[in-house]
């Protein structure tokens, strides 16, 4: 049976080959902690101080933003090989989180204490590259989200949301209530239910009890 350090090295080899320096890999293996979260479990909530940086190695994490009115909107998913750039920002500026991260499915991360962030940025080029590339990727993702909100009709946003969820989980059958989807899209449950019925009528989905199956698209 592998030790935790051996397990972390294996995860890094499989999902984070771009974190190249051997010294950095050894530091992560030594100070990192493997943490498991059940589907639906809150990993970091609004207003919390960031203590750990997650490197996702199994499953997926949903990232949401809270608005001034207390509403919530889905931003993007984190998958194996990715980390949360908003966690980077919060830890470097020592400010409270403006996002919520929640396990979309059973998820495993390598948790790294935030005190290593600045040191690694100056000592390891591959870590600096990883952080900067993560920012670039998330910026593009956020621009796509803004475009969807600004330019797409709600039915198009809903279908895109379902397709992303299916892609991340690897299943065309999604376990989600209409209310949960409404929270993610910052819409009313009634509007979501109406649009889902229309998508079913158009042949895009099949609706079940707290389940939605993508039929096409």
mmCIF file of C-alpha atoms in Angstrom:
data_model
loop_
_atom_site.group_PDB
_atom_site.id
_atom_site.type_symbol
_atom_site.label_atom_id
_atom_site.label_comp_id
_atom_site.label_asym_id
_atom_site.label_seq_id
_atom_site.Cartn_x
_atom_site.Cartn_y
_atom_site.Cartn_z
ATOM 1 C CA UNK A 1 0.000 0.000 0.000
ATOM 2 C CA UNK A 2 1.362 3.424 -0.987
ATOM 3 C CA UNK A 3 2.169 6.051 1.595
ATOM 4 C CA UNK A 4 0.534 9.475 1.259
ATOM 5 C CA UNK A 5 3.758 10.934 -0.151
ATOM 6 C CA UNK A 6 3.989 8.175 -2.749
ATOM 7 C CA UNK A 7 0.339 8.727 -3.648
ATOM 8 C CA UNK A 8 0.925 12.463 -4.120
ATOM 9 C CA UNK A 9 3.953 11.801 -6.335
ATOM 10 C CA UNK A 10 1.806 9.498 -8.480
ATOM 11 C CA UNK A 11 -0.952 12.114 -8.740
ATOM 12 C CA UNK A 12 1.597 14.766 -9.741
ATOM 13 C CA UNK A 13 3.096 12.491 -12.379
ATOM 14 C CA UNK A 14 -0.348 11.762 -13.834
ATOM 15 C CA UNK A 15 -2.047 15.161 -13.685
ATOM 16 C CA UNK A 16 0.606 17.833 -13.047
ATOM 17 C CA UNK A 17 3.562 16.945 -15.262
ATOM 18 C CA UNK A 18 3.901 20.680 -16.008
ATOM 19 C CA UNK A 19 5.053 21.160 -12.391
ATOM 20 C CA UNK A 20 8.458 20.014 -13.529
ATOM 21 C CA UNK A 21 11.184 20.689 -10.974
ATOM 22 C CA UNK A 22 12.021 17.625 -8.900
ATOM 23 C CA UNK A 23 12.581 19.769 -5.810
ATOM 24 C CA UNK A 24 9.098 21.249 -6.114
ATOM 25 C CA UNK A 25 7.526 17.833 -6.609
ATOM 26 C CA UNK A 26 9.259 16.606 -3.469
ATOM 27 C CA UNK A 27 8.103 19.618 -1.465
ATOM 28 C CA UNK A 28 4.502 19.093 -2.561
ATOM 29 C CA UNK A 29 4.736 15.391 -1.705
ATOM 30 C CA UNK A 30 6.166 16.231 1.716
ATOM 31 C CA UNK A 31 3.850 19.066 2.814
ATOM 32 C CA UNK A 32 0.746 18.277 0.750
ATOM 33 C CA UNK A 33 -2.241 16.433 2.195
ATOM 34 C CA UNK A 34 -4.647 14.215 0.276
ATOM 35 C CA UNK A 35 -8.212 15.295 1.092
ATOM 36 C CA UNK A 36 -11.456 13.643 -0.008
ATOM 37 C CA UNK A 37 -14.862 15.307 -0.371
ATOM 38 C CA UNK A 38 -18.240 13.705 -1.002
ATOM 39 C CA UNK A 39 -20.491 14.956 -3.808
ATOM 40 C CA UNK A 40 -22.304 18.094 -2.654
ATOM 41 C CA UNK A 41 -19.870 18.840 0.174
ATOM 42 C CA UNK A 42 -18.800 22.479 0.577
ATOM 43 C CA UNK A 43 -15.021 22.794 0.315
ATOM 44 C CA UNK A 44 -14.750 26.551 0.819
ATOM 45 C CA UNK A 45 -17.645 28.903 1.526
ATOM 46 C CA UNK A 46 -18.305 32.580 0.988
ATOM 47 C CA UNK A 47 -16.532 34.764 3.529
ATOM 48 C CA UNK A 48 -14.002 32.160 4.663
ATOM 49 C CA UNK A 49 -10.280 32.811 4.760
ATOM 50 C CA UNK A 50 -8.334 30.628 2.343
ATOM 51 C CA UNK A 51 -6.010 28.282 4.218
ATOM 52 C CA UNK A 52 -5.213 25.713 1.534
ATOM 53 C CA UNK A 53 -4.643 25.641 -2.218
ATOM 54 C CA UNK A 54 -6.370 22.640 -3.859
ATOM 55 C CA UNK A 55 -4.804 20.678 -6.719
ATOM 56 C CA UNK A 56 -7.662 18.582 -8.107
ATOM 57 C CA UNK A 57 -6.727 14.961 -8.844
ATOM 58 C CA UNK A 58 -10.088 13.142 -8.934
ATOM 59 C CA UNK A 59 -13.673 14.252 -9.496
ATOM 60 C CA UNK A 60 -14.655 17.882 -10.072
ATOM 61 C CA UNK A 61 -15.420 21.063 -8.148
ATOM 62 C CA UNK A 62 -18.120 23.631 -8.897
ATOM 63 C CA UNK A 63 -17.118 27.269 -8.369
ATOM 64 C CA UNK A 64 -19.873 29.834 -7.697
ATOM 65 C CA UNK A 65 -19.960 33.580 -7.032
ATOM 66 C CA UNK A 66 -22.234 35.419 -4.599
ATOM 67 C CA UNK A 67 -23.854 38.655 -5.753
ATOM 68 C CA UNK A 68 -24.614 41.754 -3.710
ATOM 69 C CA UNK A 69 -28.244 40.654 -3.462
ATOM 70 C CA UNK A 70 -27.268 37.324 -1.917
ATOM 71 C CA UNK A 71 -27.935 35.453 -5.143
ATOM 72 C CA UNK A 72 -25.538 32.863 -6.473
ATOM 73 C CA UNK A 73 -24.286 32.179 -9.978
ATOM 74 C CA UNK A 74 -22.231 29.297 -11.372
ATOM 75 C CA UNK A 75 -18.844 30.324 -12.798
ATOM 76 C CA UNK A 76 -16.906 27.224 -13.840
ATOM 77 C CA UNK A 77 -15.759 23.728 -12.922
ATOM 78 C CA UNK A 78 -12.350 22.581 -11.722
ATOM 79 C CA UNK A 79 -11.160 19.207 -13.001
ATOM 80 C CA UNK A 80 -8.054 17.021 -12.467
ATOM 81 C CA UNK A 81 -4.913 18.952 -13.376
ATOM 82 C CA UNK A 82 -6.445 22.290 -12.332
ATOM 83 C CA UNK A 83 -6.471 24.555 -9.299
ATOM 84 C CA UNK A 84 -8.572 27.503 -8.153
ATOM 85 C CA UNK A 85 -7.029 30.816 -9.217
ATOM 86 C CA UNK A 86 -9.438 32.740 -7.011
ATOM 87 C CA UNK A 87 -7.923 30.859 -4.075
ATOM 88 C CA UNK A 88 -4.517 32.121 -5.223
ATOM 89 C CA UNK A 89 -5.787 35.704 -5.177
ATOM 90 C CA UNK A 90 -7.476 35.435 -1.799
ATOM 91 C CA UNK A 91 -4.474 33.850 -0.108
ATOM 92 C CA UNK A 92 -1.934 36.295 -1.546
ATOM 93 C CA UNK A 93 -4.075 39.289 -0.533
ATOM 94 C CA UNK A 94 -5.200 37.706 2.754
ATOM 95 C CA UNK A 95 -8.848 38.467 2.071
ATOM 96 C CA UNK A 96 -12.046 36.546 2.577
ATOM 97 C CA UNK A 97 -13.353 34.321 -0.182
ATOM 98 C CA UNK A 98 -15.902 35.741 -2.607
ATOM 99 C CA UNK A 99 -16.581 32.318 -4.083
ATOM 100 C CA UNK A 100 -17.945 28.977 -2.956
ATOM 101 C CA UNK A 101 -16.308 25.732 -4.021
ATOM 102 C CA UNK A 102 -18.395 22.569 -3.802
ATOM 103 C CA UNK A 103 -17.661 18.989 -4.829
ATOM 104 C CA UNK A 104 -19.718 18.278 -7.940
ATOM 105 C CA UNK A 105 -19.011 14.567 -7.479
ATOM 106 C CA UNK A 106 -16.808 12.583 -5.102
ATOM 107 C CA UNK A 107 -13.560 14.526 -5.320
ATOM 108 C CA UNK A 108 -9.935 14.194 -4.214
ATOM 109 C CA UNK A 109 -7.473 17.096 -3.970
ATOM 110 C CA UNK A 110 -3.891 17.636 -2.889
ATOM 111 C CA UNK A 111 -4.178 20.441 -0.326
ATOM 112 C CA UNK A 112 -1.196 22.783 -0.035
ATOM 113 C CA UNK A 113 -0.849 25.293 2.845
ATOM 114 C CA UNK A 114 -0.970 28.850 1.480
ATOM 115 C CA UNK A 115 2.276 29.927 3.191
ATOM 116 C CA UNK A 116 4.281 28.224 0.421
ATOM 117 C CA UNK A 117 2.730 30.248 -2.415
ATOM 118 C CA UNK A 118 5.033 33.292 -2.481
ATOM 119 C CA UNK A 119 8.188 31.267 -1.863
ATOM 120 C CA UNK A 120 7.451 28.870 -4.710
ATOM 121 C CA UNK A 121 6.631 31.740 -7.095
ATOM 122 C CA UNK A 122 10.178 33.055 -6.676
ATOM 123 C CA UNK A 123 12.030 29.729 -6.482
ATOM 124 C CA UNK A 124 10.308 27.497 -9.042
ATOM 125 C CA UNK A 125 9.688 28.622 -12.617
ATOM 126 C CA UNK A 126 7.254 25.780 -13.340
ATOM 127 C CA UNK A 127 5.090 26.784 -10.355
ATOM 128 C CA UNK A 128 5.064 30.406 -11.537
ATOM 129 C CA UNK A 129 4.122 29.215 -15.035
ATOM 130 C CA UNK A 130 1.388 26.980 -13.619
ATOM 131 C CA UNK A 131 -0.147 29.858 -11.640
ATOM 132 C CA UNK A 132 0.000 32.287 -14.574
ATOM 133 C CA UNK A 133 -1.449 29.763 -17.024
ATOM 134 C CA UNK A 134 -4.226 29.002 -14.527
ATOM 135 C CA UNK A 135 -5.075 32.709 -14.393
ATOM 136 C CA UNK A 136 -5.110 32.924 -18.186
ATOM 137 C CA UNK A 137 -7.362 29.880 -18.526
ATOM 138 C CA UNK A 138 -9.818 31.119 -15.894
ATOM 139 C CA UNK A 139 -9.933 34.612 -17.366
ATOM 140 C CA UNK A 140 -11.001 33.133 -20.701
ATOM 141 C CA UNK A 141 -13.547 30.954 -18.895
ATOM 142 C CA UNK A 142 -15.004 33.969 -17.078
ATOM 143 C CA UNK A 143 -15.215 35.930 -20.338
ATOM 144 C CA UNK A 144 -17.203 33.058 -21.850
ATOM 145 C CA UNK A 145 -19.504 33.097 -18.813
ATOM 146 C CA UNK A 146 -20.049 36.844 -19.156
ATOM 147 C CA UNK A 147 -20.772 36.433 -22.875
ATOM 148 C CA UNK A 148 -23.353 33.752 -22.114
ATOM 149 C CA UNK A 149 -25.116 35.973 -19.585
ATOM 150 C CA UNK A 150 -24.984 39.043 -21.836
ATOM 151 C CA UNK A 151 -25.738 37.567 -25.241
ATOM 152 C CA UNK A 152 -27.465 34.200 -24.850
ATOM 153 C CA UNK A 153 -31.123 33.598 -24.154
ATOM 154 C CA UNK A 154 -31.955 31.711 -20.968
ATOM 155 C CA UNK A 155 -32.806 28.489 -22.824
ATOM 156 C CA UNK A 156 -29.392 28.544 -24.516
ATOM 157 C CA UNK A 157 -27.657 29.219 -21.183
ATOM 158 C CA UNK A 158 -29.558 26.344 -19.601
ATOM 159 C CA UNK A 159 -28.608 23.882 -22.333
ATOM 160 C CA UNK A 160 -24.952 24.996 -22.219
ATOM 161 C CA UNK A 161 -24.974 24.556 -18.435
ATOM 162 C CA UNK A 162 -26.366 21.004 -18.742
ATOM 163 C CA UNK A 163 -23.812 20.112 -21.411
ATOM 164 C CA UNK A 164 -20.929 21.382 -19.249
ATOM 165 C CA UNK A 165 -22.212 19.426 -16.278
ATOM 166 C CA UNK A 166 -22.464 16.259 -18.380
ATOM 167 C CA UNK A 167 -18.959 16.770 -19.775
ATOM 168 C CA UNK A 168 -17.452 17.226 -16.317
ATOM 169 C CA UNK A 169 -19.200 14.257 -14.694
ATOM 170 C CA UNK A 170 -18.835 11.997 -17.742
ATOM 171 C CA UNK A 171 -22.521 11.115 -17.671
ATOM 172 C CA UNK A 172 -25.482 12.261 -19.765
ATOM 173 C CA UNK A 173 -27.786 11.573 -16.814
ATOM 174 C CA UNK A 174 -27.545 14.450 -14.348
ATOM 175 C CA UNK A 175 -28.753 14.332 -10.760
ATOM 176 C CA UNK A 176 -30.075 17.822 -10.104
ATOM 177 C CA UNK A 177 -33.296 19.457 -8.962
ATOM 178 C CA UNK A 178 -34.823 22.369 -10.821
ATOM 179 C CA UNK A 179 -34.151 24.533 -7.766
ATOM 180 C CA UNK A 180 -30.437 23.648 -7.737
ATOM 181 C CA UNK A 181 -30.143 24.581 -11.398
ATOM 182 C CA UNK A 182 -32.004 27.827 -10.725
ATOM 183 C CA UNK A 183 -29.478 28.722 -8.012
ATOM 184 C CA UNK A 184 -26.558 28.086 -10.372
ATOM 185 C CA UNK A 185 -28.062 30.201 -13.155
ATOM 186 C CA UNK A 186 -29.433 32.894 -10.810
ATOM 187 C CA UNK A 187 -32.893 32.302 -12.222
ATOM 188 C CA UNK A 188 -36.290 31.386 -10.805
ATOM 189 C CA UNK A 189 -37.229 27.735 -10.361
ATOM 190 C CA UNK A 190 -40.415 28.336 -12.360
ATOM 191 C CA UNK A 191 -38.441 29.666 -15.330
ATOM 192 C CA UNK A 192 -36.025 26.718 -15.216
ATOM 193 C CA UNK A 193 -38.884 24.189 -15.019
ATOM 194 C CA UNK A 194 -40.648 25.825 -17.965
ATOM 195 C CA UNK A 195 -37.496 25.873 -20.085
ATOM 196 C CA UNK A 196 -36.629 22.266 -19.221
ATOM 197 C CA UNK A 197 -40.067 21.185 -20.392
ATOM 198 C CA UNK A 198 -39.495 23.093 -23.627
ATOM 199 C CA UNK A 199 -36.092 21.428 -24.081
ATOM 200 C CA UNK A 200 -37.757 18.061 -23.494
ATOM 201 C CA UNK A 201 -40.432 18.903 -26.070
ATOM 202 C CA UNK A 202 -37.668 19.833 -28.544
ATOM 203 C CA UNK A 203 -35.899 16.524 -27.915
ATOM 204 C CA UNK A 204 -32.808 17.839 -26.156
ATOM 205 C CA UNK A 205 -33.452 16.274 -22.747
ATOM 206 C CA UNK A 206 -35.569 13.684 -20.979
ATOM 207 C CA UNK A 207 -36.850 14.630 -17.546
ATOM 208 C CA UNK A 208 -37.185 12.306 -14.554
ATOM 209 C CA UNK A 209 -37.521 12.718 -10.805
ATOM 210 C CA UNK A 210 -34.548 14.920 -9.855
ATOM 211 C CA UNK A 211 -32.827 13.622 -12.979
ATOM 212 C CA UNK A 212 -32.198 15.084 -16.409
ATOM 213 C CA UNK A 213 -30.838 13.018 -19.307
ATOM 214 C CA UNK A 214 -29.299 14.722 -22.305
ATOM 215 C CA UNK A 215 -30.831 13.216 -25.421
ATOM 216 C CA UNK A 216 -28.817 15.182 -27.963
ATOM 217 C CA UNK A 217 -26.559 18.209 -28.299
#
